[in-house]
Coordinates of C-alpha atoms in Angstrom, one line a residue:
X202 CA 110.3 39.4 -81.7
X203 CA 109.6 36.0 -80.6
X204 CA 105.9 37.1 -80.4
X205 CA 106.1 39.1 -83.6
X206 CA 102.9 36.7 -85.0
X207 CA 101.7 34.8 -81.5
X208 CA 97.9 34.9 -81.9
X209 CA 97.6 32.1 -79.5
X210 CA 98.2 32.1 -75.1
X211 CA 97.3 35.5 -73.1
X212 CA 99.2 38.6 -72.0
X213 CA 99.2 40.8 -69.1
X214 CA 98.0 44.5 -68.9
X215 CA 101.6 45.1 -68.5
X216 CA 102.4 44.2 -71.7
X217 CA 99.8 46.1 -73.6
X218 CA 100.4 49.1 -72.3
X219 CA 104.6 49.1 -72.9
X220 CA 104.2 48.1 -76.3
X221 CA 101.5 51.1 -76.6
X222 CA 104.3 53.8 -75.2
X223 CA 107.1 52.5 -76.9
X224 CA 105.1 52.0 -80.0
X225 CA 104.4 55.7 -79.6
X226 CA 107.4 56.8 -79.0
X227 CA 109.0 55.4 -82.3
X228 CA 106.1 56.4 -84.7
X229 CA 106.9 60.2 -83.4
X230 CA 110.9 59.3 -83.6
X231 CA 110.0 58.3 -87.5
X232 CA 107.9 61.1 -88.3
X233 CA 110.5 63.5 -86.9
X234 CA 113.4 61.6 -89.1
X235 CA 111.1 61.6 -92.1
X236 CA 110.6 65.7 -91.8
X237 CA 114.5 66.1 -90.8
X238 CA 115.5 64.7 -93.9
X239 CA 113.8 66.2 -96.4
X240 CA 111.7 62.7 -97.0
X241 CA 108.3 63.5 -95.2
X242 CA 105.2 63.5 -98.4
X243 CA 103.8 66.8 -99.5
X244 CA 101.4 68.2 -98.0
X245 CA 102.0 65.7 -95.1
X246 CA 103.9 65.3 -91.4
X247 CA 105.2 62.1 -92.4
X248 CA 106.8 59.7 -94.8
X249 CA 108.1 56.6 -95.7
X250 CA 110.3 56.1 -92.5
X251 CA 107.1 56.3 -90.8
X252 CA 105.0 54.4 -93.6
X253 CA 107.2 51.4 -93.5
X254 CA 107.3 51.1 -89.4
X255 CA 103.3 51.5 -89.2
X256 CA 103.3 48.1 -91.8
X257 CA 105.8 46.7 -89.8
X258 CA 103.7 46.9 -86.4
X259 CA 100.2 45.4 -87.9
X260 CA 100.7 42.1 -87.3
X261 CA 102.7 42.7 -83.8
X262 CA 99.5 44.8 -82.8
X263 CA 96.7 42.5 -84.1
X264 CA 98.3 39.5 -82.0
X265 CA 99.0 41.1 -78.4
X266 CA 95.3 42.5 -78.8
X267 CA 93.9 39.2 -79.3
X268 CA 96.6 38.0 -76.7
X269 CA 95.4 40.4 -74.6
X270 CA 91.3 39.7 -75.2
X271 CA 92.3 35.7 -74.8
X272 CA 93.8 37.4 -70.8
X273 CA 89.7 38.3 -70.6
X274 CA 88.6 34.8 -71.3
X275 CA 87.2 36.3 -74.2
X276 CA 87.8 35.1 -78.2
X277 CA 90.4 36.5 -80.7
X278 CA 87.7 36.9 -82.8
X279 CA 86.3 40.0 -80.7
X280 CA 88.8 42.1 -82.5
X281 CA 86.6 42.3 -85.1
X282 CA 84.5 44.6 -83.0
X283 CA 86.6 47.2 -84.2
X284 CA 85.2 46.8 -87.6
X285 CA 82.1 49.1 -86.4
X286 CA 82.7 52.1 -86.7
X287 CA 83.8 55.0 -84.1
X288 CA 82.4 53.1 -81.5
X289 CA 84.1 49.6 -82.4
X290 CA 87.4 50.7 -81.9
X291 CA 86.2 51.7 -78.4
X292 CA 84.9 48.1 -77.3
X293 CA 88.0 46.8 -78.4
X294 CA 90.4 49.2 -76.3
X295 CA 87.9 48.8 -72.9
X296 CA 88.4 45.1 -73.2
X297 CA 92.3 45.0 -74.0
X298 CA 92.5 47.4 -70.4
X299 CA 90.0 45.4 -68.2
X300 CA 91.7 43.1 -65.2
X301 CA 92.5 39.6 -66.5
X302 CA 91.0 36.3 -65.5
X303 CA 92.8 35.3 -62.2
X304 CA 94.4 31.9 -62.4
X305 CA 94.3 29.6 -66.1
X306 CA 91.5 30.0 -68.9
X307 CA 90.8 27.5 -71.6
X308 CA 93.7 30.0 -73.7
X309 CA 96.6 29.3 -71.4
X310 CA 98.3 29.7 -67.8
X311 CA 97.8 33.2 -65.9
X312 CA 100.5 35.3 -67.3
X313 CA 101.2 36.9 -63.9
X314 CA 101.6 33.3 -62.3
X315 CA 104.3 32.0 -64.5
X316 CA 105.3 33.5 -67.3
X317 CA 109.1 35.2 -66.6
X318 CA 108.5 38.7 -66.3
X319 CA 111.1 40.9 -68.2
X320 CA 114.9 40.6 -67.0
X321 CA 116.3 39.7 -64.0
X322 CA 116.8 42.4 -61.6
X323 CA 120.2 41.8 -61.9
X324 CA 120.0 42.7 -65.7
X325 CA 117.8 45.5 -65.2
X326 CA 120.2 47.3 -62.4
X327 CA 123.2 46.7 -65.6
X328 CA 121.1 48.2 -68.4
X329 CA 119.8 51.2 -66.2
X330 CA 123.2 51.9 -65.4
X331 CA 124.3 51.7 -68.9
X332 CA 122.0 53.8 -69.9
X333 CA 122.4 56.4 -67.1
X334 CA 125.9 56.3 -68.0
X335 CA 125.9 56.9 -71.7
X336 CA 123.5 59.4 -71.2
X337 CA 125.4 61.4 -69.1
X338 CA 128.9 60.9 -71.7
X339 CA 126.4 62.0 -74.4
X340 CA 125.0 65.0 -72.5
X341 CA 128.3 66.5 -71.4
X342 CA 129.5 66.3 -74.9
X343 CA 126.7 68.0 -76.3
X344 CA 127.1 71.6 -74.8
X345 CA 130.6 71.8 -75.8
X346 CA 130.3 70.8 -79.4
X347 CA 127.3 73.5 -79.0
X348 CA 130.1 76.3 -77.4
X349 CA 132.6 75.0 -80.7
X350 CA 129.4 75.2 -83.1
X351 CA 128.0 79.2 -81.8
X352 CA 130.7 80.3 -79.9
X353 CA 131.2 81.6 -76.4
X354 CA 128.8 84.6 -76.2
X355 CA 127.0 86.2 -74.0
X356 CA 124.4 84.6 -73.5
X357 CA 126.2 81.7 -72.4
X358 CA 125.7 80.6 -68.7
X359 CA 129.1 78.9 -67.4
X360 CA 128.4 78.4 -64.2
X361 CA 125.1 77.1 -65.0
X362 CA 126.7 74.9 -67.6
X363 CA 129.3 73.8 -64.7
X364 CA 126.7 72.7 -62.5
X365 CA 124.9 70.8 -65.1
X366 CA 128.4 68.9 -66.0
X367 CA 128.4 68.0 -62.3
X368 CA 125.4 66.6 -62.1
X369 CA 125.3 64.9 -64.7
X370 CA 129.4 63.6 -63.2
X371 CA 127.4 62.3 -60.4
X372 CA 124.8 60.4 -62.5
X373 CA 127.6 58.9 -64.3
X374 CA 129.3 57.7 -61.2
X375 CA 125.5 55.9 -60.0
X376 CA 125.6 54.0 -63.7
X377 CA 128.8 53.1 -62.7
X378 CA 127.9 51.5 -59.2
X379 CA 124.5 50.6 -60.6
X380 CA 126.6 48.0 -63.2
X381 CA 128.8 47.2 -60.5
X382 CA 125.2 46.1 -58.1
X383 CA 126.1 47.8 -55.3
X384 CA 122.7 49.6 -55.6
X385 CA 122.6 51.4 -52.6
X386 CA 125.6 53.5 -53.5
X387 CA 123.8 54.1 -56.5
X388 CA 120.7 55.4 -55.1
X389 CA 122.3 57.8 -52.8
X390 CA 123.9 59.4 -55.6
X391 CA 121.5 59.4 -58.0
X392 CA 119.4 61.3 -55.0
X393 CA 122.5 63.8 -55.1
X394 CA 121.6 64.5 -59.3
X395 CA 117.9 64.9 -58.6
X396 CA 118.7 67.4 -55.6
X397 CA 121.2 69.5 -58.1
X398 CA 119.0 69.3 -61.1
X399 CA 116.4 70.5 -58.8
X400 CA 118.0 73.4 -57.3
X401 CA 119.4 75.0 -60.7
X402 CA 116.0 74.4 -62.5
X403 CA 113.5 75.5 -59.9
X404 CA 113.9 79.4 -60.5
X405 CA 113.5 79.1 -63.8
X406 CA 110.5 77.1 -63.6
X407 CA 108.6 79.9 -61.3
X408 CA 110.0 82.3 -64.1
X409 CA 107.8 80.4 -66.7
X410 CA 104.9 79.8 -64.3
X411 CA 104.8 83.5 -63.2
X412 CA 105.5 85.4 -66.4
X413 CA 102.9 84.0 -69.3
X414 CA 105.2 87.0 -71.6
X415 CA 108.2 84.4 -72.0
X416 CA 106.2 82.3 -74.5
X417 CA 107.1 84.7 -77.5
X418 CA 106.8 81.7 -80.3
X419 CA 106.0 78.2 -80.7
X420 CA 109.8 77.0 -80.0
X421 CA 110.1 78.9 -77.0
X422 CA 106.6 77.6 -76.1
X423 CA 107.9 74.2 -76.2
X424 CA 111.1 74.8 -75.0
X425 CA 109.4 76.0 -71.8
X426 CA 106.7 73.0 -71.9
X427 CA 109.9 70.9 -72.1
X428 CA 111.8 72.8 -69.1
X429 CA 108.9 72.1 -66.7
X430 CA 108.1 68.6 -67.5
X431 CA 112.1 67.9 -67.1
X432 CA 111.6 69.3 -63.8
X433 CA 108.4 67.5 -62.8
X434 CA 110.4 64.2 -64.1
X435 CA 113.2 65.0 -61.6
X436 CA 110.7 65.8 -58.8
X437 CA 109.1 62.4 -59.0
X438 CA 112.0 60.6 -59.9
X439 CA 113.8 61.8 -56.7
X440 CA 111.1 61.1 -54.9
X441 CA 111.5 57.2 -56.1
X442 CA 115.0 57.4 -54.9
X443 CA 114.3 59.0 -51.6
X444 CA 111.3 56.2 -50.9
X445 CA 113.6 53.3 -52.1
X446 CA 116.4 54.4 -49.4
X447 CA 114.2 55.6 -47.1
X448 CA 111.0 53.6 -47.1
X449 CA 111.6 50.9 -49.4
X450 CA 108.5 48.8 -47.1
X451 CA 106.2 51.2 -48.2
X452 CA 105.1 49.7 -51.7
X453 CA 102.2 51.7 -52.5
X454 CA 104.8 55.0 -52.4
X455 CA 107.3 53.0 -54.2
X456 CA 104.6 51.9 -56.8
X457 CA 103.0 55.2 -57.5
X458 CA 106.2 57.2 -57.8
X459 CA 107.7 54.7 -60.1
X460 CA 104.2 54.7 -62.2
X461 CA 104.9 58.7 -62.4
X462 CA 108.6 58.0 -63.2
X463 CA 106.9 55.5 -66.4
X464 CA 104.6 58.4 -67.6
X465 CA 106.6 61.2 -67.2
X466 CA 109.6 60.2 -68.9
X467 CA 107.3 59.2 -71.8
X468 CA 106.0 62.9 -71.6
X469 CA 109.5 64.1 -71.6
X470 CA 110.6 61.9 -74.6
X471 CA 107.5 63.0 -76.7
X472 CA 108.4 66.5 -76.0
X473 CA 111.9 66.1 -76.6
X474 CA 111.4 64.8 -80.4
X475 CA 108.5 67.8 -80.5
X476 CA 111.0 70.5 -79.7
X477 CA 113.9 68.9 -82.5
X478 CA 110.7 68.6 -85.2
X479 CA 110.5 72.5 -84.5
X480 CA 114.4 72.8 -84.9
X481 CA 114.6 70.6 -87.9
X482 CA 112.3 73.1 -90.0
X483 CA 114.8 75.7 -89.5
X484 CA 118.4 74.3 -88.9
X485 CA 120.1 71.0 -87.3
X486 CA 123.1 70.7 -85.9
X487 CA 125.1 67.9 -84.8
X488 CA 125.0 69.4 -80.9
X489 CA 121.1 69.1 -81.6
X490 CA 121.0 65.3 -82.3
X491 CA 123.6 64.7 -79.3
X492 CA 121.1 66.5 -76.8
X493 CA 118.1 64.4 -78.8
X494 CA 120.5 61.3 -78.4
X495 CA 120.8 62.2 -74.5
X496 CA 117.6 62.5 -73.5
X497 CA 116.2 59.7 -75.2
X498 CA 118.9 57.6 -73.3
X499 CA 118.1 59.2 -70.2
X500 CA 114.3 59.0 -70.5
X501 CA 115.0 55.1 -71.3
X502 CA 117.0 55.2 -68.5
X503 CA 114.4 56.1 -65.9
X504 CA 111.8 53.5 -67.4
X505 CA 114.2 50.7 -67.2
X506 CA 115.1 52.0 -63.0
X507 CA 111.4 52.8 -62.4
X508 CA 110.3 49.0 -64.0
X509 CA 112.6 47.0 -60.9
X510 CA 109.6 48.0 -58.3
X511 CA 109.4 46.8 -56.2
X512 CA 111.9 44.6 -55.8
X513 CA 114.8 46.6 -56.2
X514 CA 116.9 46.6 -53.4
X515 CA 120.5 47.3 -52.0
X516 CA 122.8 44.3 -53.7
X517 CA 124.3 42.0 -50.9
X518 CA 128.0 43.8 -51.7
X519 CA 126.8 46.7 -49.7
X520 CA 126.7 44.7 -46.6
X521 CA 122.8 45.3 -45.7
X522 CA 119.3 44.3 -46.5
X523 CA 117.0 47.0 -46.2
X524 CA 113.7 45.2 -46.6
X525 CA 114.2 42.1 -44.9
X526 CA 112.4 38.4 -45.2
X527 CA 111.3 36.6 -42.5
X528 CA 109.9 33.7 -41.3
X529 CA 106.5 33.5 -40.2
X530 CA 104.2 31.3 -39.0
X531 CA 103.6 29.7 -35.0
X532 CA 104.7 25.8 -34.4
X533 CA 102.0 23.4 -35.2
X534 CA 101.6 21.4 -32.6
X535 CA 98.7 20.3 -30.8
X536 CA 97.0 19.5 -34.5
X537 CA 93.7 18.7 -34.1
X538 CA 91.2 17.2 -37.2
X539 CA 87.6 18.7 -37.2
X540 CA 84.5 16.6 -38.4
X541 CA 84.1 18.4 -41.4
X542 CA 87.5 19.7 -43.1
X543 CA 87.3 22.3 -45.6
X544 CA 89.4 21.4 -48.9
X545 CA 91.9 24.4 -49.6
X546 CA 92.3 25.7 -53.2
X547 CA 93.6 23.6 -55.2
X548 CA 96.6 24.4 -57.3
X549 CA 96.3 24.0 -61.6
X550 CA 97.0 20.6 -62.2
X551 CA 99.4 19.4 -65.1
X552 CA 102.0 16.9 -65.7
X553 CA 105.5 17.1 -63.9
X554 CA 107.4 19.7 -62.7
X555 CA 108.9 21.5 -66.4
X556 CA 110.5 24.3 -66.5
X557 CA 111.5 26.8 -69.3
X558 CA 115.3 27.5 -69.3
X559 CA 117.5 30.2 -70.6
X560 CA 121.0 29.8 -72.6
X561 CA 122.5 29.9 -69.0
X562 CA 120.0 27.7 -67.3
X563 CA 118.8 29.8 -65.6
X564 CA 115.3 29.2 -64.4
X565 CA 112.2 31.6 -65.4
X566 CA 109.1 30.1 -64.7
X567 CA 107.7 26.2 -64.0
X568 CA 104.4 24.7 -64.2
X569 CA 104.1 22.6 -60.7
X570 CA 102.7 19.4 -60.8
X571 CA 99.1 18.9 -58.8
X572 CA 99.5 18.3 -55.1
X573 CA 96.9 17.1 -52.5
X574 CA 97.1 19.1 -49.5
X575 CA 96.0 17.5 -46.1
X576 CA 94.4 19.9 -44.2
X577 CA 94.5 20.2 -40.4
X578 CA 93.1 23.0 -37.6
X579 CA 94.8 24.0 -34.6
X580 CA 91.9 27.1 -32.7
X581 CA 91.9 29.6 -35.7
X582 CA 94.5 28.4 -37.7
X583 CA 94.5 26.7 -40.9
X584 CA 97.6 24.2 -42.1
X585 CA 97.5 22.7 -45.6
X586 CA 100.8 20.3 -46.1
X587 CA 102.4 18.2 -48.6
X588 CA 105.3 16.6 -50.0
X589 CA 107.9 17.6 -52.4
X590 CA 111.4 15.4 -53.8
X591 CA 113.3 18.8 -53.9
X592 CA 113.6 22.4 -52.1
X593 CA 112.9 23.6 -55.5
X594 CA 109.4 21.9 -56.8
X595 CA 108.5 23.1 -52.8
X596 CA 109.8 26.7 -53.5
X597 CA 107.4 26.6 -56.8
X598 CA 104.5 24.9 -55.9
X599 CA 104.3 27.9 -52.9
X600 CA 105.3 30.5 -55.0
X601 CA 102.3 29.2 -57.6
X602 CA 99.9 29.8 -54.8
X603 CA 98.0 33.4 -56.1
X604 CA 97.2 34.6 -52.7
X605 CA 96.7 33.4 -49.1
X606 CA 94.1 34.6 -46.5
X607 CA 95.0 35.1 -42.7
X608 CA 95.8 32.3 -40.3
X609 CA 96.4 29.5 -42.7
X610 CA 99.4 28.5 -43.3
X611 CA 100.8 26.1 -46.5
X612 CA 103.8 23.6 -45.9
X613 CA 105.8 21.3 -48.1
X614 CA 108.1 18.7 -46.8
X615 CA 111.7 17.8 -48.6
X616 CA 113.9 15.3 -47.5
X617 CA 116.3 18.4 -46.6
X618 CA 113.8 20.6 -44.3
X619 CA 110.1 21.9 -44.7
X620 CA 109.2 25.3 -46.4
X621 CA 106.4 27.2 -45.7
X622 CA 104.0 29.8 -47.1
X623 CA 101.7 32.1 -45.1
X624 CA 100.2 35.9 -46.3
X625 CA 103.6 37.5 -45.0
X626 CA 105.8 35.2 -47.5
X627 CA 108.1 32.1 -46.7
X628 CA 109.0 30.4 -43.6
X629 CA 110.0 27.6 -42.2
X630 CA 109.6 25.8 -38.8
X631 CA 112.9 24.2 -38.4
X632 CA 116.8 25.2 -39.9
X633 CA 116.4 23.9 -44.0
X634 CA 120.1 22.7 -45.1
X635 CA 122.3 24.8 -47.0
X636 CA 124.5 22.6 -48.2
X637 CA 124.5 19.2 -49.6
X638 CA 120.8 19.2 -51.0
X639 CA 118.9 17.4 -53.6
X640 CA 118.9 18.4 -56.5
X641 CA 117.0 18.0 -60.3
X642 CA 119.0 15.3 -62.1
X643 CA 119.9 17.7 -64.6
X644 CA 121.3 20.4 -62.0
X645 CA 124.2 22.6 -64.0
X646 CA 126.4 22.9 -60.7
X647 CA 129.1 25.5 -60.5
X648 CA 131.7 26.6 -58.3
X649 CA 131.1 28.5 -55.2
X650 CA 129.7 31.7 -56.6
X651 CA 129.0 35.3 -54.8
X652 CA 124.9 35.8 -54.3
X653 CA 123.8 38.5 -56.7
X654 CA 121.3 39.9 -54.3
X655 CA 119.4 39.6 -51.1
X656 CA 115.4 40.6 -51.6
X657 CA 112.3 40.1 -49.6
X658 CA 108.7 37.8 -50.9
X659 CA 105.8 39.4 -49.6
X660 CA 105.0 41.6 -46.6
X661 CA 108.5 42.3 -44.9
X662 CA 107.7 44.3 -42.4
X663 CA 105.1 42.6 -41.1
X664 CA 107.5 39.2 -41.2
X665 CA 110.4 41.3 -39.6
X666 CA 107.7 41.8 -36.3
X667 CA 106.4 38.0 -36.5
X668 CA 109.8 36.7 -36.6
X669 CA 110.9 38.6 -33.5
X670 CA 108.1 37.7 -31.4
X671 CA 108.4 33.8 -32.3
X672 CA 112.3 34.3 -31.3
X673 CA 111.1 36.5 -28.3
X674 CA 109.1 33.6 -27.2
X675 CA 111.7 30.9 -27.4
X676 CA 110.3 29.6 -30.4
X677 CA 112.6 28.5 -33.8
X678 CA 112.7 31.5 -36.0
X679 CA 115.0 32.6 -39.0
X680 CA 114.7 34.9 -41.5
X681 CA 113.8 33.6 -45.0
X682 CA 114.9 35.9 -48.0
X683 CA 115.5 34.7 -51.9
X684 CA 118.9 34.8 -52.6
X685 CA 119.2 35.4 -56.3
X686 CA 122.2 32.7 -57.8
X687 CA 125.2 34.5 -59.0
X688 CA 125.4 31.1 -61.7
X689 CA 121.8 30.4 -63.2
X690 CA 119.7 33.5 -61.1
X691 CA 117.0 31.4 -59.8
X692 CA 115.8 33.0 -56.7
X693 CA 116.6 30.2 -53.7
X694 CA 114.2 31.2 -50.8
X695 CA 116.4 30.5 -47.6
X696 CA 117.1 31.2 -44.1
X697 CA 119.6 34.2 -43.4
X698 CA 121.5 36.0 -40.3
X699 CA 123.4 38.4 -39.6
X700 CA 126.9 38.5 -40.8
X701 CA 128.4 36.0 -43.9
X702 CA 126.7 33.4 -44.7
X703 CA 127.2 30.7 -47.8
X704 CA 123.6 28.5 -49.2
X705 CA 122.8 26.4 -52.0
X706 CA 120.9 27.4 -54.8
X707 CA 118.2 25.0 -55.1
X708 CA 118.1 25.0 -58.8
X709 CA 121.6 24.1 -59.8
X710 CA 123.3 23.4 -56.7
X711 CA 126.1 26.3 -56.5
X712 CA 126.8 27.1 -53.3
X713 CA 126.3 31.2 -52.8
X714 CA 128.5 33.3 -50.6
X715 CA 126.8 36.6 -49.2
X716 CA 125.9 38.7 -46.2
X717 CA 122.9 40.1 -44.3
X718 CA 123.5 43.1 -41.8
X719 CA 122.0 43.7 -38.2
X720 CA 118.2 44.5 -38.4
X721 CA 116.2 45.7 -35.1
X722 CA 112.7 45.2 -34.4
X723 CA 110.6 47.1 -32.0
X724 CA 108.1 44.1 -30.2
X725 CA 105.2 44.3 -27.7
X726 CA 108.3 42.4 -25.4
X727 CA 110.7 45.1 -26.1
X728 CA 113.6 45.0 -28.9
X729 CA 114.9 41.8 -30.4
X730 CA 117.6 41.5 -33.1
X731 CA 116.9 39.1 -35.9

């Protein structure tokens, strides 16, 4: 809403496409209310429900499109492309879809470098498992109110039915554990719904496949369209689960079945209100609009889970981190300068550090103040350091830097220790205090807090191996994750070990209590703990 009219700055890809599928999902949601209560005009699929919410979404549409054209470097103005007919409306949809401009443009900062990207992960793990839960309370409901509504007759299937109410038990409980943030939990039991749902569903589904005869009408048509896009939703949805347990490193699996997650719980949705439009023509009952209610909830559900990739992870409550940050980088010593030093890229310049803050201070993005690197060589490697008044401006002039090539290495020294960048993530080259640090003068410190989670920056694996054969080699090496505050949320890279641990957030100071468990690495010396 606070963009309803923005015509001015840029927007991501990101955006343009979730406003498209929500957008979507509410015109259909309006033209099935319209037809449902008698309101839809003659001769037509819709009415004014629908008529009003179209009006309602110009304005919203025209500015993220030229939002979205300013992300191309290109003018507002180009939306008047779509002014040509058939073919204009094309233009105007290949640019709003094309990559946008890497770093600023004369219409504002890079979206993807700055600008605070949705809720915390924190809030998104809460409002998944609210939704997850409700869904489940709605959907158990629903087939009893249908038994007091028809009856028990013969064609009811109880022990089907009893196995769905378990399930969807078990999905309660990870909406439950997901609220609580012990996300792990959560994920092993919301692996145990996909598996049941799976298993009561997949005969059926052969059924349909194999025998063309059970689409007798349009209803049971879609009923059956519905059936095997639930269970294609389940499929990749499980498989999500299984690859954030299992192989939560691998981010191109995580990505692509949480993409499929997105798309197919859209599908589901859109089928969903398809099936009640079908319904409503004839007769709607009250156990119809609960199992419309649940599904929509559920479908929401799975969007919200599938947006955390990848950086959703087991909460430090469960006593693990399962993709693990580490520090990176050799010692530079030995420093030599050559005749002819190549200038690194230089960050966007601007005035001070300022940063955009929340009702609860908590921190969502900064625009870093320009920094002159001095660049040295040592054989192949590449250092580029400078110096910062606070951990924080250092944590945000690194995280500002869009992407780093091999061997070089960035470095900002603090008064209380030296962080460092490299293509893994952060490091640092000696222990960085936890406690007692300096802080922004207007700092909102609390009391000691507990750490609402432990996740990884960058390449983890890769850092896991790096920081095991610097420690294998009797050099200083410690694991850097970001610790996200339990008081403002600002993600605090710091060092980590095994066991309890307590470190200051380097936003507004509160010390955090939390724990890392025991993580092995296989090295060319053998296996090291880290």
């Amino acid at each position: 809403m606070r963009q309803y009219a923005d015509f001015s700055g840029r927007a991501r890809r990101k955006e343009y496409w979730m406003f498209a599928l929500f957008h979507s999902i509410f015109l259909v949601g309006a033209m099935l209310l319209d037809n449902a209560s008698g309101l839809a005009f003659k001769g037509f699929i819709y009415g004014p429900l629908y008529a009003i919410y179209t009006l309602a979404l110009v304005i919203p549409s025209l500015a993220l499109t030229v939002r979205r054209l300013h992300d191309t470097g290109r003018s507002g103005w180009a939306i008047l492309y779509s002014l040509i007919p058939l073919a204009g409306a094309i233009i105007v949809f290949v640019f709003s879809v094309q990559e946008g401009n890497q770093g600023d443009n004369k219409y504002g900062r890079d979206p993807k470098a700055t600008a605070w990207q949705g809720l915390s992960q924190r809030a998104q793990q809460k409002t998944a498992g609210i939704l997850f839960m409700g869904a489940a309370a709605v959907l158990i409901i629903a087939p009893l109110l249908m038994i007091a509504e028809i009856g028990y007759g013969s064609t009811f299937n109880l022990p089907f039915y009893i196995s769905s109410i378990v399930q969807l038990i078990v999905t309660f409980f990870a909406g439950i554990y997901l609220m609580k943030g012990t996300a792990k939990t959560a994920l092993w039991l919301l692996l145990t719904a996909s598996a049941i749902y799976l298993l009561l569903n997949v005969s059926d589904v052969i059924n349909i496949l194999l025998k063309t005869e059970l689409l007798e009408s349009d209803s049971m048509t879609l009923l059956y369209i519905l059936q095997c896009v639930g269970f294609v939703l389940w499929l990749v949805f499980g498989a999500l689960v299984a690859a954030l347990l299992f192989m939560p490193a691998n981010r191109q699996l995580v990505r692509t079945t949480a993409a499929l997650t997105i798309i197919f719980a859209a599908i589901s949705m859109l089928c969903r209100f398809s099936f009640q439009f079908s319904l409503a023509s004839n007769h709607i009952s009250a156990s119809n609009i609960l199992y419309l209610v649940g599904f929509i909830l559920i479908s929401v559900a799975y969007i919200v889970f599938a947006g955390m990739y990848p950086t959703l992870q087991p909460a430090s409550q469960s006593g693990s981190v399962t993709a693990a940050k580490p520090a990176a980088m050799p010692s530079a010593t030995n420093v030599s300068v050559p005749p002819v030093p190549a200038a690194p890229p230089a960050p966007p310049a601007s005035s001070p550090v300022m940063f955009a803050e929340d009702k609860i201070k908590a921190i969502k993005a900064a625009v870093v103040p320009f920094v002159k690197w001095n660049t040295q060589y040592s054989g192949s490697a590449t250092y580029h350091s400078c110096n910062a008044q606070t951990l924080l401006r250092a944590t945000e002039i690194l995280r500002d830097i869009n992407s780093i090539s091999q061997n070089v290495y960035y470095v900002v020294d603090t008064p209380d220790g030296s962080l460092g960048r490299d293509r893994f993530g952060f490091f640092t080259e000696a222990p960085i205090k936890s406690n007692g640090i300096c802080l922004e003068p207007d700092s909102d410190k609390a009391a000691t807090v507990d750490a609402l989670s432990l996740t990884a920056f960058g390449d983890a694996v890769k850092s896991q191996s790096s920081v095991a054969i610097l420690k294998s080699q009797g050099q200083y090496a410690s694991f850097m994750l970001e610790m996200e505050c339990g008081h403002c949320g600002y993600k605090s890279p710091v060092e980590t070990k095994e066991g309890d641990f307590e470190r200051q957030c380097y936003s507004c100071g509160t010390v955090n209590r939390t724990r890392r468990g025991k993580i092995t690495v296989m090295t060319p010396f053998g296996m090291a703990e880290i």
